[in-house]
C-alpha cells in the first residue's frame, strides 16, 4: 500500500521516505530532508555525528536533553527508556 504524500512542506520527498523507512520520526525526516534541499547533502552530512553515543551519557545528561526537546515523562524514565525516547523523537 503506498504511503500518503508527506505534504508540500517536505522539499525532498525521496529522502524523507528513505529516512522514515529507516525508522526516523516524521519530524526528524522532514527536518533532514529540508536541510538537504536548502544546503546540499554533503553539507548536511558533514554536520552530524560529533556527540558521544547516548549509552555513554549520564541519566542527568539524557534528562536534560529530553527536556530541551520536550519529551514528556522524562523524570520517571530509566536510562534505556530515555535513550529510546530520544532516538524516536
Short mmCIF file of C-alpha atoms in Angstrom, two decimals:
data_model
loop_
_atom_site.label_atom_id
_atom_site.label_comp_id
_atom_site.label_asym_id
_atom_site.label_seq_id
_atom_site.Cartn_x
_atom_site.Cartn_y
_atom_site.Cartn_z
CA UNK A 1 0.00 0.00 0.00
CA UNK A 2 1.50 3.37 -0.99
CA UNK A 3 2.05 5.92 1.73
CA UNK A 4 0.33 9.27 1.84
CA UNK A 5 2.36 12.11 0.41
CA UNK A 6 4.39 13.86 3.15
CA UNK A 7 2.96 17.18 2.03
CA UNK A 8 4.26 20.32 0.39
CA UNK A 9 6.43 21.33 3.35
CA UNK A 10 8.83 18.44 2.64
CA UNK A 11 11.27 19.60 -0.03
CA UNK A 12 12.92 16.22 -0.81
CA UNK A 13 10.22 13.53 -0.54
CA UNK A 14 12.55 10.72 -1.65
CA UNK A 15 14.97 11.46 1.21
CA UNK A 16 12.04 11.83 3.62
CA UNK A 17 10.66 8.39 2.66
CA UNK A 18 14.09 6.74 2.94
CA UNK A 19 14.57 8.18 6.44
CA UNK A 20 11.07 7.08 7.50
CA UNK A 21 11.82 3.57 6.19
CA UNK A 22 14.96 3.57 8.36
CA UNK A 23 12.86 4.40 11.43
CA UNK A 24 13.23 8.17 11.74
CA UNK A 25 10.29 10.12 13.15
CA UNK A 26 8.23 12.29 10.80
CA UNK A 27 9.67 15.43 12.35
CA UNK A 28 13.27 14.27 12.07
CA UNK A 29 12.85 13.01 8.50
CA UNK A 30 11.29 16.31 7.40
CA UNK A 31 13.98 18.35 9.15
CA UNK A 32 16.82 16.41 7.49
CA UNK A 33 15.25 16.31 4.02
CA UNK A 34 14.54 20.05 4.09
CA UNK A 35 18.08 20.82 5.27
CA UNK A 36 19.45 18.73 2.41
CA UNK A 37 17.31 20.66 -0.08
CA UNK A 38 18.44 24.01 1.30
CA UNK A 39 22.13 23.35 1.97
CA UNK A 40 23.06 20.30 -0.06
CA UNK A 41 23.58 16.74 1.10
CA UNK A 42 27.35 17.00 1.58
CA UNK A 43 26.98 19.98 3.95
CA UNK A 44 24.30 18.25 6.00
CA UNK A 45 26.31 15.01 6.10
CA UNK A 46 29.41 16.73 7.48
CA UNK A 47 27.47 18.44 10.26
CA UNK A 48 26.34 15.44 12.31
CA UNK A 49 27.96 12.72 14.38
CA UNK A 50 30.09 14.64 16.86
CA UNK A 51 28.31 13.70 20.10
CA UNK A 52 29.07 10.61 22.17
CA UNK A 53 26.56 7.75 21.83
CA UNK A 54 23.63 8.07 24.23
CA UNK A 55 24.79 4.93 26.05
CA UNK A 56 27.81 6.90 27.29
CA UNK A 57 25.74 9.81 28.62
CA UNK A 58 24.67 10.01 32.25
CA UNK A 59 20.98 9.86 33.15
CA UNK A 60 21.14 13.54 34.15
CA UNK A 61 22.53 14.47 30.72
CA UNK A 62 19.86 12.39 28.99
CA UNK A 63 17.10 14.04 31.03
CA UNK A 64 18.48 17.50 30.25
CA UNK A 65 18.47 16.72 26.51
CA UNK A 66 14.96 15.25 26.77
CA UNK A 67 13.85 18.46 28.49
CA UNK A 68 15.35 20.58 25.70
CA UNK A 69 13.29 18.82 23.06
CA UNK A 70 10.14 18.47 25.17
CA UNK A 71 9.84 14.75 25.89
CA UNK A 72 7.04 14.19 28.39
CA UNK A 73 7.53 11.91 31.43
CA UNK A 74 11.31 12.09 31.28
CA UNK A 75 11.76 12.48 35.04
CA UNK A 76 10.32 8.99 35.58
CA UNK A 77 12.24 7.25 32.80
CA UNK A 78 15.18 4.96 33.33
CA UNK A 79 18.25 5.28 31.11
CA UNK A 80 17.18 2.75 28.45
CA UNK A 81 13.75 4.35 28.06
CA UNK A 82 15.28 7.84 27.85
CA UNK A 83 17.61 6.69 25.09
CA UNK A 84 14.70 5.11 23.19
CA UNK A 85 12.59 8.27 23.56
CA UNK A 86 15.42 10.50 22.35
CA UNK A 87 16.12 8.31 19.33
CA UNK A 88 12.45 8.13 18.37
CA UNK A 89 11.83 11.85 18.71
#
